[in-house]
Amino acid sequence: MTDKAIDFSSRRKRLSELVLDDSVILLSSSNIKSRNSDSDYPFRQDSNFYYLSGFNEPESIIVIRPSAKKRKYVIFCRDRDPLREQWDGFRSGQDGAKEVHGADEAYSISLIDEIMPELLEGSRNIYYSMSSPNGVNLRLNHWLDHIRANKRQGSEVAENLLSLDSLLDELRLIKTEDELLLMKRAGEITCEAHIRAITNVCPGMYEYQLESEYLHAFMQGGAKFPAYNSIVGGGNNSCILHYNENSSELKDGDLVLVDAGCEYEHYASM
């Protein structure tokens, strides 16, 4: 199943039905995380951000305004940049955010402090994720202060700042048929990985070599990432609850404990 087959707009509509009247919903993407001085970890989008937008790029913020007549769904994202794209890969830019990802309007992320107060002004309630520092909750007070500064000109500031996390948990609790298919495929790929590992394990192999059998099967099945750090522990290592060094040699007669599963299209196998 591709992104195009997932109806992200219906997810946003269902969320909009859960919020109070005169509300704005804000959600921030994940950020790129540095591995060392000149290398980054592979980018992995925030699950809730992807669930609502299908937009798989960092430095992005989505705005959902159910009660608005215009600009109901807005994406702030990076600009197209041929030089950076030559190094880091394709960027959708504002045109892609609208044409491919269904935004009513899209703006450069560099303009967010200028435009966001316009989008928040007049709303009574602002829903945003309070679970961790991100592009929204680190800057929200600044945007609200900007609106307050214009209060004499009739600008209205939101009365309530509300957590989006519990609403998203409720929304995502019951899976759609499309989601169940993705979860089923994640389970199938993981099953294939276990069979491959069982077939190829042998004394003298190192734990990380057995782990590589899983990674191979995951990627061959279409899953780019494991869902979590794999545990492959032989002998005494099998008794370490969160063992992840996976560096010891497997001895003949050892019990080998494996806890591994793939992530397929942002859904983890169980």
GROMACS .gro file of C-alpha atoms in nm:
model
  270
    1MET     CA    1   0.000   0.000   0.000
    2THR     CA    2   0.138   0.340  -0.098
    3ASP     CA    3   0.088   0.681   0.058
    4LYS     CA    4  -0.154   0.765  -0.224
    5ALA     CA    5  -0.379   0.478  -0.118
    6ILE     CA    6  -0.416   0.615   0.236
    7ASP     CA    7  -0.692   0.871   0.288
    8PHE     CA    8  -0.514   1.121   0.510
    9SER     CA    9  -0.789   1.381   0.463
   10SER     CA   10  -1.046   1.152   0.625
   11ARG     CA   11  -0.816   1.114   0.925
   12ARG     CA   12  -0.795   1.491   0.960
   13LYS     CA   13  -1.173   1.513   0.929
   14ARG     CA   14  -1.225   1.255   1.204
   15LEU     CA   15  -0.986   1.444   1.432
   16SER     CA   16  -1.166   1.771   1.354
   17GLU     CA   17  -1.490   1.614   1.477
   18LEU     CA   18  -1.333   1.547   1.818
   19VAL     CA   19  -1.218   1.901   1.898
   20LEU     CA   20  -1.421   2.189   2.042
   21ASP     CA   21  -1.570   2.459   1.821
   22ASP     CA   22  -1.341   2.745   1.713
   23SER     CA   23  -1.028   2.534   1.748
   24VAL     CA   24  -0.693   2.515   1.572
   25ILE     CA   25  -0.481   2.198   1.567
   26LEU     CA   26  -0.101   2.221   1.546
   27LEU     CA   27   0.145   1.938   1.499
   28SER     CA   28   0.519   1.936   1.434
   29SER     CA   29   0.732   1.692   1.238
   30SER     CA   30   1.032   1.506   1.373
   31ASN     CA   31   1.374   1.664   1.339
   32ILE     CA   32   1.686   1.520   1.178
   33LYS     CA   33   1.908   1.371   1.449
   34SER     CA   34   2.286   1.388   1.421
   35ARG     CA   35   2.484   1.063   1.454
   36ASN     CA   36   2.826   1.229   1.454
   37SER     CA   37   2.997   1.536   1.314
   38ASP     CA   38   2.918   1.468   0.949
   39SER     CA   39   2.650   1.199   0.951
   40ASP     CA   40   2.281   1.188   1.047
   41TYR     CA   41   2.059   0.902   1.151
   42PRO     CA   42   1.803   0.797   0.888
   43PHE     CA   43   1.504   1.028   0.918
   44ARG     CA   44   1.196   0.880   1.079
   45GLN     CA   45   0.883   1.093   1.081
   46ASP     CA   46   0.676   1.150   1.396
   47SER     CA   47   0.402   0.884   1.390
   48ASN     CA   48   0.111   1.119   1.456
   49PHE     CA   49   0.236   1.380   1.212
   50TYR     CA   50   0.261   1.118   0.939
   51TYR     CA   51  -0.077   0.970   1.034
   52LEU     CA   52  -0.250   1.302   0.967
   53SER     CA   53  -0.046   1.432   0.674
   54GLY     CA   54   0.154   1.163   0.494
   55PHE     CA   55   0.422   1.432   0.471
   56ASN     CA   56   0.753   1.259   0.528
   57GLU     CA   57   0.994   1.552   0.566
   58PRO     CA   58   1.159   1.724   0.866
   59GLU     CA   59   1.125   2.091   0.962
   60SER     CA   60   0.751   2.090   0.896
   61ILE     CA   61   0.439   2.194   1.085
   62ILE     CA   62   0.076   2.128   0.993
   63VAL     CA   63  -0.215   2.350   1.091
   64ILE     CA   64  -0.575   2.222   1.084
   65ARG     CA   65  -0.853   2.481   1.122
   66PRO     CA   66  -1.190   2.301   1.109
   67SER     CA   67  -1.401   2.617   1.153
   68ALA     CA   68  -1.215   2.833   0.901
   69LYS     CA   69  -1.362   2.923   0.562
   70LYS     CA   70  -1.018   2.940   0.400
   71ARG     CA   71  -0.683   2.781   0.474
   72LYS     CA   72  -0.842   2.490   0.659
   73TYR     CA   73  -0.530   2.278   0.616
   74VAL     CA   74  -0.189   2.446   0.599
   75ILE     CA   75   0.160   2.297   0.574
   76PHE     CA   76   0.476   2.486   0.665
   77CYS     CA   77   0.776   2.313   0.509
   78ARG     CA   78   1.123   2.360   0.366
   79ASP     CA   79   1.171   2.541   0.037
   80ARG     CA   80   1.293   2.362  -0.273
   81ASP     CA   81   1.671   2.395  -0.287
   82PRO     CA   82   1.855   2.229  -0.580
   83LEU     CA   83   2.192   2.241  -0.404
   84ARG     CA   84   2.069   2.086  -0.078
   85GLU     CA   85   1.859   1.835  -0.270
   86GLN     CA   86   2.173   1.724  -0.453
   87TRP     CA   87   2.322   1.638  -0.113
   88ASP     CA   88   2.022   1.535   0.097
   89GLY     CA   89   1.747   1.430  -0.144
   90PHE     CA   90   1.420   1.560  -0.283
   91ARG     CA   91   1.209   1.823  -0.108
   92SER     CA   92   0.841   1.867  -0.183
   93GLY     CA   93   0.841   2.242  -0.133
   94GLN     CA   94   0.522   2.442  -0.108
   95ASP     CA   95   0.390   2.332  -0.449
   96GLY     CA   96   0.431   1.966  -0.357
   97ALA     CA   97   0.265   2.023  -0.020
   98LYS     CA   98  -0.044   2.150  -0.200
   99GLU     CA   99  -0.050   1.938  -0.515
  100VAL     CA  100   0.058   1.604  -0.368
  101HIS     CA  101  -0.031   1.629  -0.001
  102GLY     CA  102  -0.359   1.816  -0.019
  103ALA     CA  103  -0.279   2.137   0.168
  104ASP     CA  104  -0.511   2.430   0.101
  105GLU     CA  105  -0.210   2.655   0.143
  106ALA     CA  106   0.160   2.601   0.209
  107TYR     CA  107   0.432   2.835   0.327
  108SER     CA  108   0.805   2.828   0.379
  109ILE     CA  109   0.896   2.718   0.731
  110SER     CA  110   1.114   3.030   0.742
  111LEU     CA  111   0.795   3.242   0.743
  112ILE     CA  112   0.622   3.063   1.028
  113ASP     CA  113   0.670   3.335   1.290
  114GLU     CA  114   0.519   3.586   1.051
  115ILE     CA  115   0.220   3.381   0.932
  116MET     CA  116   0.129   3.155   1.225
  117PRO     CA  117  -0.021   3.437   1.439
  118GLU     CA  118  -0.263   3.508   1.150
  119LEU     CA  119  -0.376   3.145   1.154
  120LEU     CA  120  -0.420   3.136   1.533
  121GLU     CA  121  -0.591   3.472   1.573
  122GLY     CA  122  -0.959   3.447   1.665
  123SER     CA  123  -0.948   3.083   1.772
  124ARG     CA  124  -1.072   3.000   2.122
  125ASN     CA  125  -0.885   2.671   2.158
  126ILE     CA  126  -0.544   2.553   2.043
  127TYR     CA  127  -0.466   2.182   2.045
  128TYR     CA  128  -0.102   2.074   2.027
  129SER     CA  129   0.122   1.791   2.142
  130MET     CA  130   0.267   1.850   2.486
  131SER     CA  131   0.457   1.520   2.501
  132SER     CA  132   0.802   1.648   2.407
  133PRO     CA  133   0.986   1.963   2.295
  134ASN     CA  134   0.903   2.028   1.931
  135GLY     CA  135   0.857   2.301   1.673
  136VAL     CA  136   0.517   2.397   1.814
  137ASN     CA  137   0.540   2.397   2.192
  138LEU     CA  138   0.877   2.573   2.191
  139ARG     CA  139   0.733   2.865   1.991
  140LEU     CA  140   0.365   2.881   2.078
  141ASN     CA  141   0.402   3.145   2.348
  142HIS     CA  142   0.590   3.365   2.104
  143TRP     CA  143   0.305   3.344   1.853
  144LEU     CA  144   0.045   3.418   2.121
  145ASP     CA  145   0.247   3.715   2.249
  146HIS     CA  146   0.244   3.852   1.895
  147ILE     CA  147  -0.138   3.834   1.894
  148ARG     CA  148  -0.162   3.992   2.240
  149ALA     CA  149   0.052   4.282   2.122
  150ASN     CA  150  -0.220   4.363   1.869
  151LYS     CA  151  -0.509   4.321   2.112
  152ARG     CA  152  -0.594   4.690   2.098
  153GLN     CA  153  -0.655   4.647   1.725
  154GLY     CA  154  -0.916   4.384   1.806
  155SER     CA  155  -0.700   4.071   1.786
  156GLU     CA  156  -0.844   3.780   1.985
  157VAL     CA  157  -0.615   3.541   2.175
  158ALA     CA  158  -0.704   3.176   2.237
  159GLU     CA  159  -0.856   3.109   2.579
  160ASN     CA  160  -0.752   2.745   2.609
  161LEU     CA  161  -0.434   2.554   2.530
  162LEU     CA  162  -0.527   2.187   2.515
  163SER     CA  163  -0.338   1.861   2.475
  164LEU     CA  164  -0.372   1.692   2.138
  165ASP     CA  165  -0.212   1.368   2.257
  166SER     CA  166  -0.517   1.209   2.422
  167LEU     CA  167  -0.738   1.287   2.121
  168LEU     CA  168  -0.490   1.126   1.883
  169ASP     CA  169  -0.466   0.823   2.112
  170GLU     CA  170  -0.845   0.791   2.100
  171LEU     CA  171  -0.855   0.841   1.724
  172ARG     CA  172  -0.589   0.579   1.658
  173LEU     CA  173  -0.716   0.320   1.905
  174ILE     CA  174  -0.952   0.155   1.657
  175LYS     CA  175  -0.773   0.065   1.335
  176THR     CA  176  -0.921   0.102   0.988
  177GLU     CA  177  -0.915  -0.178   0.732
  178ASP     CA  178  -0.621  -0.008   0.559
  179GLU     CA  179  -0.425   0.004   0.883
  180LEU     CA  180  -0.501  -0.360   0.959
  181LEU     CA  181  -0.361  -0.457   0.619
  182LEU     CA  182  -0.038  -0.267   0.692
  183MET     CA  183  -0.008  -0.430   1.035
  184LYS     CA  184  -0.074  -0.772   0.882
  185ARG     CA  185   0.202  -0.716   0.627
  186ALA     CA  186   0.440  -0.609   0.904
  187GLY     CA  187   0.361  -0.935   1.082
  188GLU     CA  188   0.418  -1.140   0.766
  189ILE     CA  189   0.758  -0.982   0.704
  190THR     CA  190   0.864  -1.045   1.064
  191CYS     CA  191   0.747  -1.407   1.035
  192GLU     CA  192   0.961  -1.449   0.724
  193ALA     CA  193   1.255  -1.302   0.914
  194HIS     CA  194   1.216  -1.549   1.202
  195ILE     CA  195   1.207  -1.840   0.956
  196ARG     CA  196   1.520  -1.710   0.782
  197ALA     CA  197   1.701  -1.673   1.116
  198ILE     CA  198   1.602  -2.022   1.235
  199THR     CA  199   1.720  -2.167   0.904
  200ASN     CA  200   2.060  -1.996   0.910
  201VAL     CA  201   2.162  -1.988   1.277
  202CYS     CA  202   2.459  -2.208   1.368
  203PRO     CA  203   2.729  -2.242   1.638
  204GLY     CA  204   3.017  -2.000   1.589
  205MET     CA  205   2.792  -1.728   1.450
  206TYR     CA  206   2.796  -1.397   1.636
  207GLU     CA  207   2.478  -1.245   1.770
  208TYR     CA  208   2.506  -0.948   1.534
  209GLN     CA  209   2.536  -1.188   1.241
  210LEU     CA  210   2.210  -1.351   1.342
  211GLU     CA  211   2.060  -1.003   1.375
  212SER     CA  212   2.171  -0.933   1.017
  213GLU     CA  213   1.949  -1.219   0.898
  214TYR     CA  214   1.652  -1.029   1.040
  215LEU     CA  215   1.756  -0.699   0.886
  216HIS     CA  216   1.803  -0.867   0.549
  217ALA     CA  217   1.456  -1.020   0.559
  218PHE     CA  218   1.298  -0.695   0.677
  219MET     CA  219   1.439  -0.496   0.388
  220GLN     CA  220   1.375  -0.767   0.131
  221GLY     CA  221   1.013  -0.762   0.245
  222GLY     CA  222   0.982  -0.386   0.203
  223ALA     CA  223   1.038  -0.276   0.563
  224LYS     CA  224   1.324  -0.025   0.580
  225PHE     CA  225   1.361  -0.029   0.958
  226PRO     CA  226   1.325  -0.257   1.259
  227ALA     CA  227   1.042  -0.139   1.483
  228TYR     CA  228   1.280  -0.122   1.781
  229ASN     CA  229   1.636  -0.219   1.871
  230SER     CA  230   1.663  -0.593   1.819
  231ILE     CA  231   1.758  -0.817   2.110
  232VAL     CA  232   1.966  -1.119   2.009
  233GLY     CA  233   2.109  -1.282   2.318
  234GLY     CA  234   2.275  -1.623   2.342
  235GLY     CA  235   2.351  -1.815   2.664
  236ASN     CA  236   2.366  -1.588   2.969
  237ASN     CA  237   2.287  -1.286   2.752
  238SER     CA  238   1.937  -1.423   2.700
  239CYS     CA  239   1.863  -1.336   3.065
  240ILE     CA  240   1.940  -0.963   3.020
  241LEU     CA  241   1.602  -0.799   2.971
  242HIS     CA  242   1.709  -0.517   2.740
  243TYR     CA  243   2.028  -0.663   2.601
  244ASN     CA  244   2.126  -0.496   2.274
  245GLU     CA  245   2.502  -0.530   2.238
  246ASN     CA  246   2.446  -0.839   2.022
  247SER     CA  247   2.822  -0.896   2.007
  248SER     CA  248   2.890  -1.240   2.160
  249GLU     CA  249   2.963  -1.566   1.983
  250LEU     CA  250   2.686  -1.826   1.987
  251LYS     CA  251   2.800  -2.156   2.138
  252ASP     CA  252   2.672  -2.503   2.053
  253GLY     CA  253   2.382  -2.581   2.287
  254ASP     CA  254   2.314  -2.217   2.380
  255LEU     CA  255   1.960  -2.095   2.413
  256VAL     CA  256   1.922  -1.788   2.189
  257LEU     CA  257   1.655  -1.535   2.276
  258VAL     CA  258   1.542  -1.300   1.999
  259ASP     CA  259   1.306  -1.006   2.028
  260ALA     CA  260   1.284  -0.845   1.685
  261GLY     CA  261   1.016  -0.702   1.461
  262CYS     CA  262   0.995  -0.478   1.158
  263GLU     CA  263   0.829  -0.145   1.092
  264TYR     CA  264   0.631  -0.132   0.770
  265GLU     CA  265   0.488   0.200   0.648
  266HIS     CA  266   0.510   0.339   1.004
  267TYR     CA  267   0.335   0.035   1.160
  268ALA     CA  268   0.520  -0.202   1.391
  269SER     CA  269   0.478  -0.578   1.391
  270MET     CA  270   0.382  -0.732   1.722
   0.00000   0.00000   0.00000
